[in-house]
CSV table of C-alpha atoms in Angstrom, one decimal:
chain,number,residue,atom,x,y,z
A,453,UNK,CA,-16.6,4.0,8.9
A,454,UNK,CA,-15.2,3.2,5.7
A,455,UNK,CA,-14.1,-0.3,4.5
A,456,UNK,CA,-13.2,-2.0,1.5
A,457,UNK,CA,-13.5,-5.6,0.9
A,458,UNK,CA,-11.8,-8.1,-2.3
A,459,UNK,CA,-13.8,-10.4,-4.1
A,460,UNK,CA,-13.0,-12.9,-6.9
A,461,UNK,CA,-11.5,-16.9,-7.4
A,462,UNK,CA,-8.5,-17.6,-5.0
A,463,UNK,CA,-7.1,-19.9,-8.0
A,464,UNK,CA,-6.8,-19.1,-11.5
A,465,UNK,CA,-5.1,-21.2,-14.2
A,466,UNK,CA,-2.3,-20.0,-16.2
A,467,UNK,CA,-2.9,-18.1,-19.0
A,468,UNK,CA,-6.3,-17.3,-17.6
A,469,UNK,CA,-8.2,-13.7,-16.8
A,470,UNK,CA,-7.9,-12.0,-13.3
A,471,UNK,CA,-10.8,-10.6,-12.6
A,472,UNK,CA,-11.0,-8.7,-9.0
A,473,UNK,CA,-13.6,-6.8,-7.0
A,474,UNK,CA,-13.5,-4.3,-5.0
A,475,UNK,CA,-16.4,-3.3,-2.8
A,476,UNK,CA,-16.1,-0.2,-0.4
A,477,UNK,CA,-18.6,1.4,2.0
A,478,UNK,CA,-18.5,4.9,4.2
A,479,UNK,CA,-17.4,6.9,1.3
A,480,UNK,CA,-17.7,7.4,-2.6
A,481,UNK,CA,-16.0,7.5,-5.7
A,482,UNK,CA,-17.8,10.6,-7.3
A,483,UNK,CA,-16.2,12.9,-4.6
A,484,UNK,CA,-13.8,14.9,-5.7
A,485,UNK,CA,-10.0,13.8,-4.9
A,486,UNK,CA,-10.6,10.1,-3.7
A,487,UNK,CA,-9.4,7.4,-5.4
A,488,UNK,CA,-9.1,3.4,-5.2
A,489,UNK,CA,-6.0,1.5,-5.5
A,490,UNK,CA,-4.7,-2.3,-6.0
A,491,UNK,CA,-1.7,-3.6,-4.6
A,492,UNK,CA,-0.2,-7.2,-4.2
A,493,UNK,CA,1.7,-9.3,-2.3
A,494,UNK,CA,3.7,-12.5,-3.4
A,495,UNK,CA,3.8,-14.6,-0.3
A,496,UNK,CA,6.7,-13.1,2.1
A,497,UNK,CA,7.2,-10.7,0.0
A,498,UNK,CA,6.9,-6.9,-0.4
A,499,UNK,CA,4.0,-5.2,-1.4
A,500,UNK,CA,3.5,-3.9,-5.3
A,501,UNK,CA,1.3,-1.3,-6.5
A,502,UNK,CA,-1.0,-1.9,-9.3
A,503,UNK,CA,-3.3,0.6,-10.4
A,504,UNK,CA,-5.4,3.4,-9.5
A,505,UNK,CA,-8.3,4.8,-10.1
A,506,UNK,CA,-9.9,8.7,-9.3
A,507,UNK,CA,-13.1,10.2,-8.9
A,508,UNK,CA,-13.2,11.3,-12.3
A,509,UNK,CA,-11.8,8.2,-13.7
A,510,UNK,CA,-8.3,9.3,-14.1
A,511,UNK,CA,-6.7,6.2,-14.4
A,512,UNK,CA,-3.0,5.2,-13.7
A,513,UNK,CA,-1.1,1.6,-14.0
A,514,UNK,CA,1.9,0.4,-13.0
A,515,UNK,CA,4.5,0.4,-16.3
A,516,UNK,CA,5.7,-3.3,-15.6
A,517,UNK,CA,2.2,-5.0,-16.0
A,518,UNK,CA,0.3,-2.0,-17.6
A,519,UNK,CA,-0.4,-3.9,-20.5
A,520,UNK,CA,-2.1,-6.8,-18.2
A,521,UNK,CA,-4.3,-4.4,-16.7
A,522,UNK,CA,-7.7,-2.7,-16.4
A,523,UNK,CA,-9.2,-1.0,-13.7
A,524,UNK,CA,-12.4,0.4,-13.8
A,525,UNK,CA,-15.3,1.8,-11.2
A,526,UNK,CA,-18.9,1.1,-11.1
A,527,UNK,CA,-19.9,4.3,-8.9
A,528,UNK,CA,-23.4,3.1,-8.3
A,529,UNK,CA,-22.5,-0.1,-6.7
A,530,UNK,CA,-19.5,1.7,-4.6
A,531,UNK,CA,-17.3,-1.0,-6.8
A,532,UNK,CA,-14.0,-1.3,-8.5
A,533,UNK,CA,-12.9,-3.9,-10.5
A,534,UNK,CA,-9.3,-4.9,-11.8
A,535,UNK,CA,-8.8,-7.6,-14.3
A,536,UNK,CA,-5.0,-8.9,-15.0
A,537,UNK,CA,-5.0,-10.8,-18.1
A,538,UNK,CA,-2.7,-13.8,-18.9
A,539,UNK,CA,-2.1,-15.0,-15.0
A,540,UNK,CA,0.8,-16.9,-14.6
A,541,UNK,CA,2.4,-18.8,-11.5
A,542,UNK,CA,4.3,-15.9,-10.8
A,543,UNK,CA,1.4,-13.5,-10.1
A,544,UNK,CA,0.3,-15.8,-7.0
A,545,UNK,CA,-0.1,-12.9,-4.4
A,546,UNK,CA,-2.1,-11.6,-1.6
A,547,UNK,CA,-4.3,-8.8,-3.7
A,548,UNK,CA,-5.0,-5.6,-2.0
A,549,UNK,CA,-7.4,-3.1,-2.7
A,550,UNK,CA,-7.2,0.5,-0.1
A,551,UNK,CA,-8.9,4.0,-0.2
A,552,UNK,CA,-6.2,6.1,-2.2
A,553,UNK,CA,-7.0,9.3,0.7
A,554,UNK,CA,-5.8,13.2,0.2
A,555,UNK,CA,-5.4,15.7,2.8
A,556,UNK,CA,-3.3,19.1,1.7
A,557,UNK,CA,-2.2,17.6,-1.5
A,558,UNK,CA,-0.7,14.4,-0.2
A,559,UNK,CA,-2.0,11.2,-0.9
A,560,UNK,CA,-1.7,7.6,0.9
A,561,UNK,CA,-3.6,3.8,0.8
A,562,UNK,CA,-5.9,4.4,4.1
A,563,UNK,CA,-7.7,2.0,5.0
A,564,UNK,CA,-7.1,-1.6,3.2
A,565,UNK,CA,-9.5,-4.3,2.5
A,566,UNK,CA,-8.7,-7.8,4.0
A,567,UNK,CA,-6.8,-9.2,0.8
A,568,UNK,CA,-7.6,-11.9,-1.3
A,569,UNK,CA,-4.9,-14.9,-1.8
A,570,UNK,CA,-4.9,-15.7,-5.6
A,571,UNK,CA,-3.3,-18.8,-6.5
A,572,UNK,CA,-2.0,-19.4,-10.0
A,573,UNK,CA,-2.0,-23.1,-10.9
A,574,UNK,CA,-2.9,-25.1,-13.5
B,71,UNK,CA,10.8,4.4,-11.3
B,72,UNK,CA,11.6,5.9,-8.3
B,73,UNK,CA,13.4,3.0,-5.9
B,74,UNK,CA,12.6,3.3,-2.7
B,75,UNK,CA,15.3,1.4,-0.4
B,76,UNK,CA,14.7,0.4,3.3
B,77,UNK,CA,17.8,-0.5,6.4
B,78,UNK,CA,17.6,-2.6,7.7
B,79,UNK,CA,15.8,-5.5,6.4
B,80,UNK,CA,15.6,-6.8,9.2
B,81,UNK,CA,16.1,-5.7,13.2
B,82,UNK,CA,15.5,-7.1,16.6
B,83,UNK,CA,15.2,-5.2,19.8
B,84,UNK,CA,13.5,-5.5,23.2
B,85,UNK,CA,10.6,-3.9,24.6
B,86,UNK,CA,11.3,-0.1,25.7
B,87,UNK,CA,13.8,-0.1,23.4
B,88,UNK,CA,14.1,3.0,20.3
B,89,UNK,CA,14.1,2.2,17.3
B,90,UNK,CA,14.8,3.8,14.1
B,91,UNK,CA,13.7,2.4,10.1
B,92,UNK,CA,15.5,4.4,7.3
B,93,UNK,CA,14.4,4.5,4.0
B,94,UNK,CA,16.3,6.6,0.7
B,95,UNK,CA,14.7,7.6,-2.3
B,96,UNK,CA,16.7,7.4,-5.8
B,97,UNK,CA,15.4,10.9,-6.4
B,98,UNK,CA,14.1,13.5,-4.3
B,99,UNK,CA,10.6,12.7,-3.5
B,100,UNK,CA,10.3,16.0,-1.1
B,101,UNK,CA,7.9,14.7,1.7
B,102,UNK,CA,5.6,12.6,-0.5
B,103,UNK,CA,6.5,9.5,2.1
B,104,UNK,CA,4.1,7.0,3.9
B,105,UNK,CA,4.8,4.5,6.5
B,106,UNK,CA,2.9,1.6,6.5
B,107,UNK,CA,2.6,-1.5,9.7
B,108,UNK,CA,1.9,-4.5,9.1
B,109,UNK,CA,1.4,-7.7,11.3
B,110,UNK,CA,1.5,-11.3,10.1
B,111,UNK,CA,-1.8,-12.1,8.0
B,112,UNK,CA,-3.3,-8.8,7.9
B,113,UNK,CA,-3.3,-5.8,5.7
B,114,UNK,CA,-1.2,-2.8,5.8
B,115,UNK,CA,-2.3,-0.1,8.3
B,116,UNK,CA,-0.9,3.5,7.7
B,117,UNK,CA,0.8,4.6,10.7
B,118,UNK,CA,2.4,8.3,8.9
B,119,UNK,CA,2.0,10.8,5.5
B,120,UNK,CA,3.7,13.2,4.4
B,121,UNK,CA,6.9,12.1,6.0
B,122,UNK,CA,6.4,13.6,9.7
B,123,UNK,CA,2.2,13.0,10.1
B,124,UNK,CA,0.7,10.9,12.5
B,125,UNK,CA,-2.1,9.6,11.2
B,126,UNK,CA,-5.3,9.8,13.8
B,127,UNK,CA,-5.3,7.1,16.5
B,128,UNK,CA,-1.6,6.2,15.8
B,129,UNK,CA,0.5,6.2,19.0
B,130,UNK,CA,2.5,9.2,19.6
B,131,UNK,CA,5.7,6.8,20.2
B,132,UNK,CA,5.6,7.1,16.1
B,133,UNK,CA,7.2,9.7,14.3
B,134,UNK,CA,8.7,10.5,10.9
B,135,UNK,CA,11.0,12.7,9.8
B,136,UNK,CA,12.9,13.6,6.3
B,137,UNK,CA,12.8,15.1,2.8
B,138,UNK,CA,14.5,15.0,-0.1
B,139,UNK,CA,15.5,11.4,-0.5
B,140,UNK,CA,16.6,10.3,3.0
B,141,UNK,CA,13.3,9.8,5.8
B,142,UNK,CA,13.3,8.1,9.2
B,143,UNK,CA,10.8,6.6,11.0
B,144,UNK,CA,11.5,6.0,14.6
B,145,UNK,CA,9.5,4.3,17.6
B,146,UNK,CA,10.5,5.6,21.0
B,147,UNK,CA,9.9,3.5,22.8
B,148,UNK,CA,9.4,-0.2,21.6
B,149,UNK,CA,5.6,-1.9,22.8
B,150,UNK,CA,4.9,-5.7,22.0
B,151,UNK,CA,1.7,-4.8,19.7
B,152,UNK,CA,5.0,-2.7,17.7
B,153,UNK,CA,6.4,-6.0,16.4
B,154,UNK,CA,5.9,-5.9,12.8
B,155,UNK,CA,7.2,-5.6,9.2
B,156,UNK,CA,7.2,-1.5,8.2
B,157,UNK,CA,7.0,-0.1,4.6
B,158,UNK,CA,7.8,2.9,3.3
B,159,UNK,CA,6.2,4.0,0.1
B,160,UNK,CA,6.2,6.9,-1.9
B,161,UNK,CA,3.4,9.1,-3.1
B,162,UNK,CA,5.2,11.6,-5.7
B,163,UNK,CA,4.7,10.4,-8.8
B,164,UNK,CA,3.2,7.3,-10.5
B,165,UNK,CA,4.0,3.8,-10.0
B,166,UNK,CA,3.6,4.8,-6.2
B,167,UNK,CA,6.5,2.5,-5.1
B,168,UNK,CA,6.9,0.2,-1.9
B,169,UNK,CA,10.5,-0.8,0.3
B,170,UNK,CA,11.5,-3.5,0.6
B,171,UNK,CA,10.4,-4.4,4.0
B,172,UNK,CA,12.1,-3.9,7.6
B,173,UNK,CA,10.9,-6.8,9.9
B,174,UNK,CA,10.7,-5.8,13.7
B,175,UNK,CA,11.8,-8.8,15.7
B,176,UNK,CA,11.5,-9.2,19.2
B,177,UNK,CA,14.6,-10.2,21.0
């Protein structure tokens, strides 16, 4: 059974540094073709892909906020972490982090973690 | 960025009722397309990939179909546990875009 689970503070400051965990179980990173993603979700809004991150540490950001982020994998602890510098109100959000699968060359977020609520508030 | 656009935002409908959630891309994404469920406080669940795949342990009531820029996904036949917000998404080419949303509202 795989699952993925989001750690971190639920509320940050403005101007302050994001930083997220991701810990998964039932499969691993070093496998060829998996990958992790992050994705958000203001409250009643739509979701918003982040980053991802691959096997062999191919990494891949979303152009709006690329400059904001990291994402990096600790292998040995089945972990990913994501850090989003210079938080501001707007980035409150439900953050997401999913298996990015494969199967025949396609690719899809299966399965999610819980999310984490991250409120941005001074 | 590829858009991805959903219609309707929103819909309501009764049980036993079919349904169908279109979503265009504003290129051709071929059949790189997921469909995503999700109910009120809880994450995501993928339902289809690759435009037309179930994914295991999804109902057979689901289906997808489409390619190019124009996909469909359509329940057949509408069960409470079906009321939810859907999301299409797009697995082509990086940043992996979301719709907007189509809420499923029970009338």
């Amino acid at each position: 059974q795989i699952t993925l689970k989001e750690s971190g503070p639920t509320l940050v400051k403005p101007t302050q540094t994001l930083t997220l965990t991701c810990t998964f179980s039932g499969f691993s990173l070093s496998s060829d073709g998996v990958g992790v993603g992050w994705i958000r979700q203001p409250p009643g809004k739509a979701l918003e892909w982040l980053a991802r991150i691959y096997w062999d540490d191919d990494k891949r950001y979303s152009p709006s906020l690329k400059s904001r982020l990291t994402i990096t994998k600790d292998t040995s602890k089945n972990q990913v972490v994501l850090t989003m510098t210079n938080m501001a109100p707007v980035d409150t959000a439900t953050y997401y982090c999913a298996r990015w699968g494969f199967k025949l060359g396609y690719n899809w977020f299966d399965p999610w973690g819980q999310g984490i609520l991250v409120t941005v508030s001074s | 960025d590829i858009q991805m656009t959903q219609s309707p935002s929103s819909l309501t409908a009764s049980v036993g009722d079919r349904v169908t959630i279109t979503c265009r891309a504003s290129q051709t994404i071929t059949n790189y397309l997921n469909w995503y469920q999700q109910k009120p406080g809880t994450a995501p669940k993928l339902l289809i990939f690759a435009a037309s795949t179930l994914q295991s342990g999804v109902p057979s009531r689901f289906s997808g179909s489409g390619s190019g820029t124009d996909f469909t996904l359509t329940i057949s036949s509408l069960q409470h546990e079906d009321f939810a917000t859907y999301y299409c998404q797009q697995s082509y080419n990086t940043p992996y875009t979301f719709g907007q949303g189509t809420k499923l509202e029970i009338e």
